[in-house]
mmCIF file of C-alpha atoms in Angstrom:
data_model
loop_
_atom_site.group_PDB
_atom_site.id
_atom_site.type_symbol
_atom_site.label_atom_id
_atom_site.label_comp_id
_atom_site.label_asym_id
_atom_site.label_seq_id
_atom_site.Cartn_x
_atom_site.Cartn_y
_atom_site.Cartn_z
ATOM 1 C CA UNK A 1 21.055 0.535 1.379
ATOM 2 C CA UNK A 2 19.097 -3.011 0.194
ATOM 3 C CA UNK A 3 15.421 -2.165 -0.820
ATOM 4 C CA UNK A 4 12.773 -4.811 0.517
ATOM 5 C CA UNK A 5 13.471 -7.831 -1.436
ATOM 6 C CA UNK A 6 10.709 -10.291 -2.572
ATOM 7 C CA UNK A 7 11.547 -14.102 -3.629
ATOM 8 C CA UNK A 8 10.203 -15.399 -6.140
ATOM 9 C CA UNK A 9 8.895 -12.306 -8.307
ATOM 10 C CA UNK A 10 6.743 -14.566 -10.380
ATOM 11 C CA UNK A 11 5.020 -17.959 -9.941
ATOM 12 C CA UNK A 12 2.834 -20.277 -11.482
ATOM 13 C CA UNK A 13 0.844 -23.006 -9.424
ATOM 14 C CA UNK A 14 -2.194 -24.859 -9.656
ATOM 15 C CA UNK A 15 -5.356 -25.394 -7.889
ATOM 16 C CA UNK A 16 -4.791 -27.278 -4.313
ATOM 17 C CA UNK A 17 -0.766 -26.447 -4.601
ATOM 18 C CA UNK A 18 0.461 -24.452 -1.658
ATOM 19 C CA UNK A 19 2.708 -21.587 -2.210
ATOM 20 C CA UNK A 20 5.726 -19.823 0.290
ATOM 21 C CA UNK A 21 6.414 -16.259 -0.712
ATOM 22 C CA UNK A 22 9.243 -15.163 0.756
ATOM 23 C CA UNK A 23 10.342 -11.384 1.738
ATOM 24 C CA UNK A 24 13.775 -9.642 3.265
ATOM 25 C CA UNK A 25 13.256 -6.139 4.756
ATOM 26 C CA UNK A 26 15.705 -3.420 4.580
ATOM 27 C CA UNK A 27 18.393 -3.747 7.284
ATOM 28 C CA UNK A 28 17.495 -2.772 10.666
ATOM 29 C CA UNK A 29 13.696 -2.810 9.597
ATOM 30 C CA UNK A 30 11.590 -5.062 12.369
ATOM 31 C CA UNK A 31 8.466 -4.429 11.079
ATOM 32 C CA UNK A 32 6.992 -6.715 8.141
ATOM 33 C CA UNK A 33 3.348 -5.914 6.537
ATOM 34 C CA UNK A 34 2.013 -8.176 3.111
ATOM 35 C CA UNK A 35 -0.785 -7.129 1.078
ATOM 36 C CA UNK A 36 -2.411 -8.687 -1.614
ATOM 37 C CA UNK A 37 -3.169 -6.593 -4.500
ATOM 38 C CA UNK A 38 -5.844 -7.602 -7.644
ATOM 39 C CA UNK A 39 -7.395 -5.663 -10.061
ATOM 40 C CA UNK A 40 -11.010 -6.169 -8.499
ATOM 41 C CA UNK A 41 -9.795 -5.502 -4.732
ATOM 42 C CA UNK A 42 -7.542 -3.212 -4.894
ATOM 43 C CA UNK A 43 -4.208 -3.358 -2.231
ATOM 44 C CA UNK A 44 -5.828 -5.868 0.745
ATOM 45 C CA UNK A 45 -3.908 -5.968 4.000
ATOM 46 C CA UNK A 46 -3.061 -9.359 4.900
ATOM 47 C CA UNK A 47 -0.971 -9.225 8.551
ATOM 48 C CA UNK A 48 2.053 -7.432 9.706
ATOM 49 C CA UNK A 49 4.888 -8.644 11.505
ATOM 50 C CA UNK A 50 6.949 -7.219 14.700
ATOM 51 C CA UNK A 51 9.832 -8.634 16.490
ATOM 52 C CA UNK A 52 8.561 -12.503 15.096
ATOM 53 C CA UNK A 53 4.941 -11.853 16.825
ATOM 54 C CA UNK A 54 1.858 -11.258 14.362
ATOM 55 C CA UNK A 55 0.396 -7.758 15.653
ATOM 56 C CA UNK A 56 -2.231 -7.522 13.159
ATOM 57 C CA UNK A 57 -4.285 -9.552 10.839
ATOM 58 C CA UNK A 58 -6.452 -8.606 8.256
ATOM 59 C CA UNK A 59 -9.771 -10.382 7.250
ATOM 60 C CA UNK A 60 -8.501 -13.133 4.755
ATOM 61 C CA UNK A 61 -8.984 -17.067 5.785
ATOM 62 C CA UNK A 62 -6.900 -19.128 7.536
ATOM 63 C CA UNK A 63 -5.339 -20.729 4.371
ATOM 64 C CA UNK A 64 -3.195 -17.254 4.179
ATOM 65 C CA UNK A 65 -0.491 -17.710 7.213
ATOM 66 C CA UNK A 66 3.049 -15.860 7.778
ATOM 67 C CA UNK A 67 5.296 -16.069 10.076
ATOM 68 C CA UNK A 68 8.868 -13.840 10.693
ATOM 69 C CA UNK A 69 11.924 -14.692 11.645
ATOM 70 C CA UNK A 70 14.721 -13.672 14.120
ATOM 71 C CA UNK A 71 16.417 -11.647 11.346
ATOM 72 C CA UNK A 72 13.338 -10.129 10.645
ATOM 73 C CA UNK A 73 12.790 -11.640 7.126
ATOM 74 C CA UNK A 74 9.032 -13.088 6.797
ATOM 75 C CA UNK A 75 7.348 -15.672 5.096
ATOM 76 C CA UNK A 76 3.634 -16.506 3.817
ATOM 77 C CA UNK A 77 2.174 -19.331 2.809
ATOM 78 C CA UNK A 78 -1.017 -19.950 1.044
ATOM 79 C CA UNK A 79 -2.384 -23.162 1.569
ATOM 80 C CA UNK A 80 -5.073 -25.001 -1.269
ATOM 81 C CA UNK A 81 -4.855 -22.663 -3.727
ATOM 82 C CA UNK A 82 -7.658 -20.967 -5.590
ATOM 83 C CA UNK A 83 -7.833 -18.962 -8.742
ATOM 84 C CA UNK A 84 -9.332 -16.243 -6.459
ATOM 85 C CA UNK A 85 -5.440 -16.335 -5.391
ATOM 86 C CA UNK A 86 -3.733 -15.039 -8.306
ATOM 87 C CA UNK A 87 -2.366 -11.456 -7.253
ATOM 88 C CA UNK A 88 0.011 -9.373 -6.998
ATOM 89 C CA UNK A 89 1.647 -9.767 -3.098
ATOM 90 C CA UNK A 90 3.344 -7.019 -2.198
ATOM 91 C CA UNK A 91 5.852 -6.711 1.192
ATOM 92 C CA UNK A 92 6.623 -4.047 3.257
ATOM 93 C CA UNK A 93 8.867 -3.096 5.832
ATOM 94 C CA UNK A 94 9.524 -0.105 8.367
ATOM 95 C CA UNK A 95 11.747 0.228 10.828
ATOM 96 C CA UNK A 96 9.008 -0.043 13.710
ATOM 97 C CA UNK A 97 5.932 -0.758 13.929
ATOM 98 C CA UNK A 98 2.627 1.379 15.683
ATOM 99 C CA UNK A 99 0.854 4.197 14.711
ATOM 100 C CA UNK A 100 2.158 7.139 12.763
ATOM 101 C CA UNK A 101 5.269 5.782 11.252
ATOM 102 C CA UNK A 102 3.690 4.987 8.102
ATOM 103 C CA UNK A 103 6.978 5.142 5.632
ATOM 104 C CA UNK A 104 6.277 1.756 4.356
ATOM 105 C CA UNK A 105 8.892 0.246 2.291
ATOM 106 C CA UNK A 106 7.617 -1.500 -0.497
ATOM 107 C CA UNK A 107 9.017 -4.524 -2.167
ATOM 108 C CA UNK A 108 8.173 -5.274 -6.203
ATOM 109 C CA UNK A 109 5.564 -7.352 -5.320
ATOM 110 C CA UNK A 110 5.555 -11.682 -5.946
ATOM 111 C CA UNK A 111 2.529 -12.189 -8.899
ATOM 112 C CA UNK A 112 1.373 -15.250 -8.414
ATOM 113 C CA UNK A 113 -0.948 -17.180 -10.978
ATOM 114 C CA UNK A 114 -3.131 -19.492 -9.505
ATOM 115 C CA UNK A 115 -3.976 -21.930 -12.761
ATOM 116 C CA UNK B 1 -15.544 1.015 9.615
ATOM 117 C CA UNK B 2 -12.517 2.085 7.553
ATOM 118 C CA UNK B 3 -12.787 2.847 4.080
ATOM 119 C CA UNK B 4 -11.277 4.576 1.179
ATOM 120 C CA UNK B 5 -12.705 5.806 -2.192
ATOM 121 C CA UNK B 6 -10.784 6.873 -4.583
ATOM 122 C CA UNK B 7 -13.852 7.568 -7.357
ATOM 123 C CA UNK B 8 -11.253 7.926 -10.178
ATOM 124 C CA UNK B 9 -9.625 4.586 -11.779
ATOM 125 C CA UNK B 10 -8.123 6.139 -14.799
ATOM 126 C CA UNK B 11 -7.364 9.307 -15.754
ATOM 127 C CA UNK B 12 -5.519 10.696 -19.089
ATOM 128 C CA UNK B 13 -3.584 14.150 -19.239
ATOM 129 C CA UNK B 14 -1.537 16.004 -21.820
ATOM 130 C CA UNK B 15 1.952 16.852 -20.175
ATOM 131 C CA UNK B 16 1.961 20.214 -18.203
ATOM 132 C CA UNK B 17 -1.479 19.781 -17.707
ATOM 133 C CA UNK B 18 -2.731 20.125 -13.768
ATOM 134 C CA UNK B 19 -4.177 17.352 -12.571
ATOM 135 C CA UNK B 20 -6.133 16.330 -9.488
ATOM 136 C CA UNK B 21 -7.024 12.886 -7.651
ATOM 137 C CA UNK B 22 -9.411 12.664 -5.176
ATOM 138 C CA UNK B 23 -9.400 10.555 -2.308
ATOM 139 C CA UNK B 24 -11.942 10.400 0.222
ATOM 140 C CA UNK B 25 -12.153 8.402 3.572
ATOM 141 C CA UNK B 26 -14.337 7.417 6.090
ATOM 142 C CA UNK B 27 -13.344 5.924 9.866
ATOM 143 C CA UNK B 28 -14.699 6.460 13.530
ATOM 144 C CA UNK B 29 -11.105 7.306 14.371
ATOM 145 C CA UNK B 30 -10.165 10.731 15.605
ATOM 146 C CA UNK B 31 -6.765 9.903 15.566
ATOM 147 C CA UNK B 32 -5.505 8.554 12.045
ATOM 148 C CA UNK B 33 -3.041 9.296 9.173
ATOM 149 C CA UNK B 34 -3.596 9.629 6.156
ATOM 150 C CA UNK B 35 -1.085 9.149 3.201
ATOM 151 C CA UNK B 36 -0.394 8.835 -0.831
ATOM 152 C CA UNK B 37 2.005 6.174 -2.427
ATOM 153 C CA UNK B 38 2.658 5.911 -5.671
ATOM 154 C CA UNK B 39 2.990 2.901 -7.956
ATOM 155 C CA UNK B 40 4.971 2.796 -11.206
ATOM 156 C CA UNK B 41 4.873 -0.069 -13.701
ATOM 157 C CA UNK B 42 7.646 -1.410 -11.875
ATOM 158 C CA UNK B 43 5.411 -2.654 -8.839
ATOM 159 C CA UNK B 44 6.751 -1.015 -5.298
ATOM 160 C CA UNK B 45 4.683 1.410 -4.081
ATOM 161 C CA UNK B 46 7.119 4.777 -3.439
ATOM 162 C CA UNK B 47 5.553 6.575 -0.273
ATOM 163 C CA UNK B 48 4.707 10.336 -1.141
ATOM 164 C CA UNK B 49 3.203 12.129 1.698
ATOM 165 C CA UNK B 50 1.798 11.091 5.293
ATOM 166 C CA UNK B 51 -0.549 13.588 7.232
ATOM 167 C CA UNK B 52 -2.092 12.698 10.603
ATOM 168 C CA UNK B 53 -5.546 13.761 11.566
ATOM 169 C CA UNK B 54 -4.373 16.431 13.620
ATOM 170 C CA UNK B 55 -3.182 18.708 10.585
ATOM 171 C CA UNK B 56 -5.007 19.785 7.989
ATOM 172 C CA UNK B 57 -2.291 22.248 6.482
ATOM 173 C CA UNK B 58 -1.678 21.869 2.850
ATOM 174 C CA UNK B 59 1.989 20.366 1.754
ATOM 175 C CA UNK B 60 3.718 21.670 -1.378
ATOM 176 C CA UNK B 61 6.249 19.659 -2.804
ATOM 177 C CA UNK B 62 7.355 20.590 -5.528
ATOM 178 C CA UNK B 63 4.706 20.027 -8.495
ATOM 179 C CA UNK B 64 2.921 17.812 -5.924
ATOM 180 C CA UNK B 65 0.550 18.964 -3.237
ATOM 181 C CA UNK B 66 -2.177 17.605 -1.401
ATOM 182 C CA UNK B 67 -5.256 19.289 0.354
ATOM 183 C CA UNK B 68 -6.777 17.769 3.212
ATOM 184 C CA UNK B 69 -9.968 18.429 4.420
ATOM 185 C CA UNK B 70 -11.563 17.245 7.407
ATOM 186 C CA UNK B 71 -14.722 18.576 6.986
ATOM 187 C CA UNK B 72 -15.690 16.711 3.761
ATOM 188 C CA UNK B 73 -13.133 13.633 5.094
ATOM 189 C CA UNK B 74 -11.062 14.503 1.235
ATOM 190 C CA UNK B 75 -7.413 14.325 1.354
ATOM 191 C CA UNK B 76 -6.689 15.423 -2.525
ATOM 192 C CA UNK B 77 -3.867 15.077 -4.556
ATOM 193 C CA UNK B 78 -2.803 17.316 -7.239
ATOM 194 C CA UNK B 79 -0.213 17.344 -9.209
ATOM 195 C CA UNK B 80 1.049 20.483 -11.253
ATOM 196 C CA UNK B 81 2.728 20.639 -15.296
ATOM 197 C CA UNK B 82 2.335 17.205 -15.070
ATOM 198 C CA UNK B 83 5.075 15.414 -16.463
ATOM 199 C CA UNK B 84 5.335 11.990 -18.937
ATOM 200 C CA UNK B 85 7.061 10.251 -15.476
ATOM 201 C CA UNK B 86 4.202 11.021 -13.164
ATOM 202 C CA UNK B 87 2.704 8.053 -14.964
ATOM 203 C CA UNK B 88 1.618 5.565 -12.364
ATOM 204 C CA UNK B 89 -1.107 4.196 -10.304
ATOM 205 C CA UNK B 90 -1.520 6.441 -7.587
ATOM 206 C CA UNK B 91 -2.888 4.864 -3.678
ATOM 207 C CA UNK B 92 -4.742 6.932 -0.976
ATOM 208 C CA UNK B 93 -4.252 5.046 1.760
ATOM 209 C CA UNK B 94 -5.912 5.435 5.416
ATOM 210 C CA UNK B 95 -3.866 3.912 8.811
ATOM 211 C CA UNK B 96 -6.290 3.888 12.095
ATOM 212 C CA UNK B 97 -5.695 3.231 15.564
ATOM 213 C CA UNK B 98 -5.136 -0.489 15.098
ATOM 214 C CA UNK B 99 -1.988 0.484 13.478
ATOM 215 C CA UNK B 100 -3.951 -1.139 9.808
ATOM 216 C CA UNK B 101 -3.503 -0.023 6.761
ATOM 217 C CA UNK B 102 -6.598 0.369 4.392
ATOM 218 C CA UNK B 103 -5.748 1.645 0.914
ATOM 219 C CA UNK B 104 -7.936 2.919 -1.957
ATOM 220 C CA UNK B 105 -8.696 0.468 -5.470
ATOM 221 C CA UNK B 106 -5.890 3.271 -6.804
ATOM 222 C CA UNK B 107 -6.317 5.513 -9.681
ATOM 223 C CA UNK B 108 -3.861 5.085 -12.695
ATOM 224 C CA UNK B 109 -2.571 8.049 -14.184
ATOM 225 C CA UNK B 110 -0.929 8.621 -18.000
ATOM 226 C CA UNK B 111 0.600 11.395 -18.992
ATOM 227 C CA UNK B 112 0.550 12.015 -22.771
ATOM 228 C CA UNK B 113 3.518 13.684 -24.358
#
């Protein structure tokens, strides 16, 4: 069985760019989640996915968006990059999501580098 | 508000040492889970253990086992003969009612030969 895939696992931009991050969950998964992870903050959750309908949203601005498709494989996109930016972003799917599931599958993470 | 300390950001054992990690958590929540992943240099977290709010027995796995106590809001980790491939940053992580996830700064473990 496919692990959570992440595309691309490492990317360079620059201050202003705008970035897609792209992540596949495991088959039969419906439920995407994306954190951001840095050194200073720690693993930040960023908004999860169900069924192509954000359920939540965590508190980062507006220039982080997502969005998930009908075959369940999700997107973000940071818009006007800032070196505050650079992290690791790490995807996660489960097979449904609500409270108490929990078994998050993680992917290897896209590290971004925001010069 | 949902938070989760884990005090420890590094910590260095010889192999077959014991070794403990705290985690403690705060939230208004009477109903929540809470859970350990582990990270190795590779970058996915690998999910250990998930324990909801309602259970406070210990869990054994193994060399692994956690102790969770509601009382002092701690849901420890400890690790036994630790082992060179325990090495890994290690994530308490707390999910409430709004189905969120709220993880801990991690603490990264090395085990020395």
């Amino acid at each position: 069985k496919a692990g959570v895939t992440q595309t691309p696992r490492y990317l360079i931009k620059t201050r202003g760019q705008q970035v897609t991050l792209s992540c596949s969950p495991i088959s039969g998964h419906r439920s995407v989640s994306w954190y951001q992870q840095t050194p200073g903050q720690g693993l930040q959750f960023l908004f999860e996915y169900f069924s192509e309908t954000q359920r939540n949203k965590g508190n980062f601005p507006g220039r982080f968006s997502g969005r998930q498709f009908s075959n369940s494989r999700s997107e973000m996109n940071v818009s006007t990059l800032e070196l505050g930016d650079s992290a690791l972003y790490l995807c996660a799917s489960s097979l449904v999501a609500g409270m108490g599931t929990g078994e998050l599958f993680f992917g290897e993470g896209s590290r971004l580098t925001v010069l | 508000a949902q938070k989760v300390t884990q005090a420890q950001t590094e910590i260095s054992v010889v192999e077959k040492e014991d070794v403990t990690l705290d985690c403690v958590y705060e939230t208004r929540d009477t109903t929540y889970y809470l859970f350990w992943y582990k990270q190795p240099p590779s970058g996915e977290l690998v999910f250990l253990i998930r324990r909801n709010s309602f259970d406070e027995q210990n869990e054994i796995s193994g060399r692994y086992s956690w102790n969770f106590q509601k009382s002092t809001s701690s849901f420890n980790f400890t690790i036994t003969a630790s082992q060179v491939v325990d090495s890994a940053v290690y994530f308490c992580a707390l999910m409430n009612t709004g189905n969120q996830f709220y993880f801990g700064t991690g603490t990264s473990l090395t085990v020395i030969p």
